[in-house]
Amino acid sequence: MIEVKDLKKSFGDTEVLKGINASFDKGKTNMIIGASGSGKSVFLKNMLGLFVPDSGNIYYDGVPINEMEDEEKSDLRKNMGMLFQHSALFDSMTVEENVMFPLRMFSKMRKKERLKRAHEMLERVNLEGLNKSMPSEISGGQQKRVALARAVVNYPQYLFCDEPNSGLDPRTATVIDNLIQEITRERDITTVIISHDMNSVMEIGETIVFLKDGLIAWEGTNKEIFKTDNQAVTEFVYSSELFKKVRIAQNEGL
Ligand SMILES: Nc1ncnc2c1ncn2[C@@H]1O[C@H](COP(=O)(O)OP(=O)(O)OP(=O)(O)O)[C@@H](O)[C@H]1O
């Protein structure tokens, strides 16, 4: 579980995070949504330790980051998996070498064990048979699955995903969403996902925080988001033509 208390972050005179309070549950897909520029990435970067908060604190399973010794911080980093918008695979490495990479960096596993774990994860994301392929030889959806296998190959306690579905068609996006959710549950990971994609919110938004002007303007679940009267949320949700039609149909009792 990750708990965030009164987190503030400014750049010069620009106050981006103005006192964020949120918690992200273990074994769940927790989503952060909000318009462009609302501070989602800055929030994520604070949780990843890439930015130092101006004030407030982040607790990782009860331990506040600002009280951690350097060694504890480094252990925490080893416990974090990351899945980026663009899969960020190493072009010159095969699929299995990409997946083994974090183990080479952060574990004492021998090559044979690393290979076994990488194959296990590639099988988990249904990519057996592509172990020796190069990233350029596989599709965007397959690249995302390799990146997901790489993000969880260390068995991390925390998984952070930044727009994991960007650039994928809706069907492939659903496959990735479901895989993220299944692995989160199987391994009891605290997963935090930034997304603009309302399909993903609907599909896997077990907990949702809506960020606006540097504050949490609403929180709830994917069941609740379509029922809220919070104007900022409804403007965000129903900015899509499809969801507008869904709302009209709901109101008309169709
Ligand atoms: N390193 C930085 N230095 C100065 N300002 C920054 C920095 N990083 C982000 N900002 C500012 O913080 C604000 C929030 O940016 P952020 O990238 O977190 O938004 P976002 O919600 O992730 O947007 P998007 O959905 O478009 O990715 C923006 O005004 C941005 O210019």
Short mmCIF file of C-alpha atoms and ligand atoms in Angstrom, two decimals:
data_model
loop_
_atom_site.label_atom_id
_atom_site.label_comp_id
_atom_site.label_asym_id
_atom_site.label_seq_id
_atom_site.Cartn_x
_atom_site.Cartn_y
_atom_site.Cartn_z
CA MET A 1 0.00 0.00 0.00
CA ILE A 2 1.14 3.53 -0.73
CA GLU A 3 -0.19 6.46 1.28
CA VAL A 4 0.40 10.05 0.28
CA LYS A 5 -0.03 12.79 2.86
CA ASP A 6 -0.24 16.50 2.06
CA LEU A 7 2.25 16.24 -0.81
CA LYS A 8 3.36 19.57 -2.26
CA LYS A 9 5.64 20.29 -5.20
CA SER A 10 6.39 23.57 -6.97
CA PHE A 11 8.69 24.58 -9.79
CA GLY A 12 9.72 28.19 -9.25
CA ASP A 13 6.49 30.11 -8.71
CA THR A 14 4.33 27.35 -10.20
CA GLU A 15 2.67 25.25 -7.53
CA VAL A 16 1.92 21.97 -9.31
CA LEU A 17 0.91 19.74 -6.36
CA LYS A 18 -0.88 21.72 -3.66
CA GLY A 19 -1.39 19.13 -0.93
CA ILE A 20 -2.24 15.70 -2.28
CA ASN A 21 -3.77 13.09 0.02
CA ALA A 22 -4.35 9.68 -1.50
CA SER A 23 -3.88 5.99 -0.88
CA PHE A 24 -3.24 3.19 -3.31
CA ASP A 25 -4.19 -0.35 -2.31
CA LYS A 26 -2.19 -3.54 -2.50
CA GLY A 27 -3.44 -6.10 -5.02
CA LYS A 28 -5.46 -3.46 -6.88
CA THR A 29 -5.17 -1.41 -10.05
CA ASN A 30 -5.27 2.16 -8.71
CA MET A 31 -5.69 4.88 -11.31
CA ILE A 32 -4.73 8.55 -11.43
CA ILE A 33 -6.70 10.48 -14.01
CA GLY A 34 -7.01 14.15 -14.91
CA ALA A 35 -6.64 16.61 -17.76
CA SER A 36 -3.34 17.40 -19.43
CA GLY A 37 -1.16 19.52 -17.19
CA SER A 38 -3.06 18.61 -14.00
CA GLY A 39 0.12 17.21 -12.43
CA LYS A 40 -0.24 13.45 -12.92
CA SER A 41 3.34 12.90 -14.09
CA VAL A 42 4.76 15.15 -11.39
CA PHE A 43 2.79 13.13 -8.83
CA LEU A 44 4.10 9.86 -10.27
CA LYS A 45 7.68 11.13 -10.34
CA ASN A 46 7.43 12.02 -6.65
CA MET A 47 6.30 8.45 -5.91
CA LEU A 48 9.14 7.06 -8.02
CA GLY A 49 11.65 9.18 -6.10
CA LEU A 50 12.61 11.09 -9.26
CA PHE A 51 11.41 14.35 -7.64
CA VAL A 52 11.86 15.31 -4.01
CA PRO A 53 8.60 16.70 -2.54
CA ASP A 54 8.73 20.22 -1.07
CA SER A 55 6.64 18.98 1.85
CA GLY A 56 4.36 16.14 2.84
CA ASN A 57 5.27 12.50 2.77
CA ILE A 58 4.82 9.21 0.93
CA TYR A 59 4.54 5.98 2.92
CA TYR A 60 5.47 2.70 1.27
CA ASP A 61 3.80 -0.03 3.32
CA GLY A 62 3.94 2.26 6.32
CA VAL A 63 7.51 3.50 5.91
CA PRO A 64 7.85 7.23 5.11
CA ILE A 65 10.29 7.90 2.28
CA ASN A 66 11.78 10.98 3.91
CA GLU A 67 12.89 8.90 6.89
CA MET A 68 14.52 6.16 4.80
CA GLU A 69 18.30 5.71 4.80
CA ASP A 70 19.99 5.62 1.38
CA GLU A 71 20.16 1.82 1.52
CA GLU A 72 16.42 1.57 2.24
CA LYS A 73 15.71 3.91 -0.67
CA SER A 74 17.80 1.77 -2.94
CA ASP A 75 15.94 -1.37 -1.75
CA LEU A 76 12.67 0.45 -2.40
CA ARG A 77 13.75 1.26 -5.96
CA LYS A 78 14.50 -2.42 -6.59
CA ASN A 79 10.94 -3.10 -5.50
CA MET A 80 9.42 -0.79 -8.10
CA GLY A 81 8.48 -1.93 -11.58
CA MET A 82 7.80 0.63 -14.29
CA LEU A 83 5.86 0.47 -17.51
CA PHE A 84 6.18 3.53 -19.69
CA GLN A 85 4.03 5.09 -22.38
CA HIS A 86 6.48 4.01 -25.08
CA SER A 87 7.62 0.53 -24.20
CA ALA A 88 11.24 1.77 -23.92
CA LEU A 89 12.72 -1.57 -24.90
CA PHE A 90 16.42 -1.78 -25.74
CA ASP A 91 16.47 -2.09 -29.55
CA SER A 92 19.77 -3.94 -29.67
CA MET A 93 18.70 -6.65 -27.21
CA THR A 94 16.47 -9.64 -27.87
CA VAL A 95 13.10 -9.93 -26.12
CA GLU A 96 14.51 -12.26 -23.45
CA GLU A 97 17.58 -10.08 -22.89
CA ASN A 98 15.27 -7.10 -22.36
CA VAL A 99 13.26 -9.01 -19.76
CA MET A 100 16.39 -10.28 -18.01
CA PHE A 101 17.89 -6.79 -17.81
CA PRO A 102 16.47 -5.74 -14.39
CA LEU A 103 17.61 -9.06 -12.91
CA ARG A 104 21.12 -8.40 -14.17
CA MET A 105 21.01 -4.93 -12.62
CA PHE A 106 19.25 -5.62 -9.33
CA SER A 107 19.57 -9.29 -8.41
CA LYS A 108 22.32 -11.76 -7.69
CA MET A 109 20.68 -14.42 -9.84
CA ARG A 110 22.94 -16.47 -12.08
CA LYS A 111 22.40 -16.37 -15.83
CA LYS A 112 20.53 -19.70 -15.90
CA GLU A 113 18.10 -18.53 -13.20
CA ARG A 114 17.66 -15.16 -14.92
CA LEU A 115 16.81 -16.91 -18.17
CA LYS A 116 14.36 -19.22 -16.41
CA ARG A 117 12.58 -16.27 -14.73
CA ALA A 118 12.50 -14.29 -18.01
CA HIS A 119 10.95 -17.26 -19.83
CA GLU A 120 8.42 -17.70 -17.02
CA MET A 121 7.37 -14.03 -17.32
CA LEU A 122 7.24 -14.15 -21.13
CA GLU A 123 5.02 -17.18 -20.87
CA ARG A 124 2.83 -15.27 -18.35
CA VAL A 125 2.25 -12.51 -20.89
CA ASN A 126 1.56 -15.11 -23.60
CA LEU A 127 4.69 -14.43 -25.62
CA GLU A 128 6.35 -17.83 -25.54
CA GLY A 129 8.11 -18.39 -28.85
CA LEU A 130 9.28 -14.80 -29.24
CA ASN A 131 12.16 -15.02 -26.76
CA LYS A 132 14.85 -14.58 -29.40
CA SER A 133 13.05 -11.94 -31.47
CA MET A 134 14.27 -8.37 -31.66
CA PRO A 135 11.85 -5.58 -30.55
CA SER A 136 11.71 -4.27 -34.13
CA GLU A 137 10.36 -7.65 -35.30
CA ILE A 138 7.28 -7.67 -33.05
CA SER A 139 4.08 -5.58 -32.93
CA GLY A 140 3.41 -2.59 -30.64
CA GLY A 141 1.08 -4.70 -28.48
CA GLN A 142 3.69 -7.44 -28.18
CA GLN A 143 6.32 -4.82 -27.27
CA LYS A 144 4.02 -3.61 -24.46
CA ARG A 145 3.72 -7.17 -23.19
CA VAL A 146 7.52 -7.53 -23.21
CA ALA A 147 7.76 -4.24 -21.31
CA LEU A 148 5.20 -5.52 -18.78
CA ALA A 149 7.13 -8.79 -18.35
CA ARG A 150 10.28 -6.72 -17.78
CA ALA A 151 8.48 -4.44 -15.28
CA VAL A 152 7.43 -7.36 -13.08
CA VAL A 153 10.32 -9.80 -13.61
CA ASN A 154 11.83 -8.77 -10.26
CA TYR A 155 8.53 -9.55 -8.50
CA PRO A 156 8.21 -5.90 -7.40
CA GLN A 157 5.89 -4.81 -4.59
CA TYR A 158 4.95 -1.66 -6.53
CA LEU A 159 4.17 -1.25 -10.22
CA PHE A 160 3.86 2.19 -11.85
CA CYS A 161 2.38 2.51 -15.32
CA ASP A 162 2.36 5.75 -17.29
CA GLU A 163 -0.28 5.65 -20.05
CA PRO A 164 0.32 1.92 -20.63
CA ASN A 165 -2.16 1.81 -23.52
CA SER A 166 -1.06 4.74 -25.59
CA GLY A 167 -0.80 3.91 -29.27
CA LEU A 168 -2.69 0.61 -29.04
CA ASP A 169 -5.97 -0.31 -30.68
CA PRO A 170 -8.88 -0.79 -28.21
CA ARG A 171 -8.76 -4.58 -28.28
CA THR A 172 -5.02 -4.79 -27.69
CA ALA A 173 -5.35 -2.10 -25.03
CA THR A 174 -7.88 -4.28 -23.19
CA VAL A 175 -5.48 -7.25 -23.34
CA ILE A 176 -2.76 -5.12 -21.70
CA ASP A 177 -5.19 -3.75 -19.07
CA ASN A 178 -6.37 -7.22 -18.16
CA LEU A 179 -2.81 -8.55 -17.94
CA ILE A 180 -1.82 -5.68 -15.65
CA GLN A 181 -4.82 -6.39 -13.43
CA GLU A 182 -4.30 -10.16 -13.34
CA ILE A 183 -0.60 -9.86 -12.48
CA THR A 184 -1.39 -7.20 -9.86
CA ARG A 185 -3.79 -9.63 -8.17
CA GLU A 186 -1.64 -12.73 -8.55
CA ARG A 187 1.43 -11.08 -7.06
CA ASP A 188 -0.43 -8.74 -4.66
CA ILE A 189 1.29 -5.68 -6.13
CA THR A 190 0.34 -2.07 -5.36
CA THR A 191 -0.20 -0.86 -8.92
CA VAL A 192 -0.60 2.81 -9.83
CA ILE A 193 -1.64 3.69 -13.38
CA ILE A 194 -1.81 7.11 -15.02
CA SER A 195 -4.34 7.09 -17.82
CA HIS A 196 -6.44 9.28 -20.08
CA ASP A 197 -8.23 6.31 -21.47
CA MET A 198 -11.84 5.99 -20.27
CA ASN A 199 -12.01 2.40 -21.53
CA SER A 200 -9.19 1.52 -19.12
CA VAL A 201 -10.88 3.45 -16.32
CA MET A 202 -14.03 1.43 -16.92
CA GLU A 203 -12.16 -1.84 -17.25
CA ILE A 204 -9.66 -1.74 -14.38
CA GLY A 205 -10.26 1.44 -12.33
CA GLU A 206 -10.65 -0.34 -8.99
CA THR A 207 -9.71 2.87 -7.22
CA ILE A 208 -9.54 6.21 -9.01
CA VAL A 209 -8.22 9.60 -7.99
CA PHE A 210 -9.08 12.57 -10.17
CA LEU A 211 -6.48 15.32 -10.16
CA LYS A 212 -7.39 18.93 -10.87
CA ASP A 213 -5.37 22.06 -10.30
CA GLY A 214 -2.87 20.21 -8.12
CA LEU A 215 -5.45 18.67 -5.77
CA ILE A 216 -7.53 15.49 -5.64
CA ALA A 217 -10.90 16.78 -6.82
CA TRP A 218 -12.68 13.42 -6.60
CA GLU A 219 -12.00 9.82 -5.64
CA GLY A 220 -14.01 6.68 -6.12
CA THR A 221 -14.26 3.53 -8.22
CA ASN A 222 -15.10 2.73 -11.83
CA LYS A 223 -18.64 1.89 -10.67
CA GLU A 224 -19.03 5.31 -9.06
CA ILE A 225 -17.41 7.51 -11.70
CA PHE A 226 -20.38 7.33 -14.05
CA LYS A 227 -22.80 8.29 -11.28
CA THR A 228 -20.99 11.27 -9.79
CA ASP A 229 -22.28 14.81 -10.16
CA ASN A 230 -18.83 16.29 -9.67
CA GLN A 231 -18.69 18.70 -12.58
CA ALA A 232 -14.94 18.45 -13.19
CA VAL A 233 -15.16 14.66 -13.39
CA THR A 234 -18.21 14.63 -15.65
CA GLU A 235 -16.55 17.13 -17.99
CA PHE A 236 -13.52 14.85 -18.19
CA VAL A 237 -15.49 11.61 -18.56
CA TYR A 238 -18.00 12.92 -21.07
CA SER A 239 -15.52 14.80 -23.22
CA SER A 240 -15.56 11.65 -25.35
CA GLU A 241 -18.45 11.44 -27.83
CA LEU A 242 -18.92 7.76 -27.07
CA PHE A 243 -19.33 8.30 -23.34
CA LYS A 244 -21.64 11.26 -23.98
CA LYS A 245 -23.92 8.88 -25.89
CA VAL A 246 -23.69 6.31 -23.07
CA ARG A 247 -24.83 8.99 -20.59
CA ILE A 248 -27.74 10.05 -22.79
CA ALA A 249 -28.78 6.42 -23.16
CA GLN A 250 -28.53 5.94 -19.37
CA ASN A 251 -30.65 9.03 -18.74
CA GLU A 252 -33.23 7.80 -21.20
CA GLY A 253 -33.27 4.45 -19.43
CA LEU A 254 -32.09 2.54 -22.52
N1 LIG B 1 10.63 19.46 -14.43
C1 LIG B 1 9.70 20.43 -14.47
N2 LIG B 1 10.05 21.72 -14.34
C2 LIG B 1 9.13 22.70 -14.35
N3 LIG B 1 7.80 22.49 -14.52
C3 LIG B 1 7.39 21.22 -14.66
C4 LIG B 1 8.31 20.13 -14.64
N4 LIG B 1 7.62 18.99 -14.81
C5 LIG B 1 6.31 19.36 -14.93
N5 LIG B 1 6.19 20.69 -14.84
C6 LIG B 1 4.92 21.44 -14.91
O1 LIG B 1 3.98 20.84 -14.05
C7 LIG B 1 2.66 20.91 -14.61
C8 LIG B 1 2.02 19.53 -14.60
O2 LIG B 1 2.71 18.72 -15.55
P1 LIG B 1 2.49 17.15 -15.66
O3 LIG B 1 3.46 16.65 -16.69
O4 LIG B 1 2.56 16.51 -14.32
O5 LIG B 1 1.01 17.07 -16.21
P2 LIG B 1 0.19 15.78 -16.64
O6 LIG B 1 -1.09 15.82 -15.88
O7 LIG B 1 1.02 14.55 -16.50
O8 LIG B 1 -0.11 16.09 -18.17
P3 LIG B 1 -0.20 15.11 -19.45
O9 LIG B 1 -1.47 14.34 -19.28
O10 LIG B 1 -0.27 16.04 -20.60
O11 LIG B 1 1.02 14.23 -19.47
C9 LIG B 1 2.81 21.51 -16.00
O12 LIG B 1 2.46 22.87 -15.92
C10 LIG B 1 4.29 21.35 -16.30
O13 LIG B 1 4.76 22.37 -17.12
#
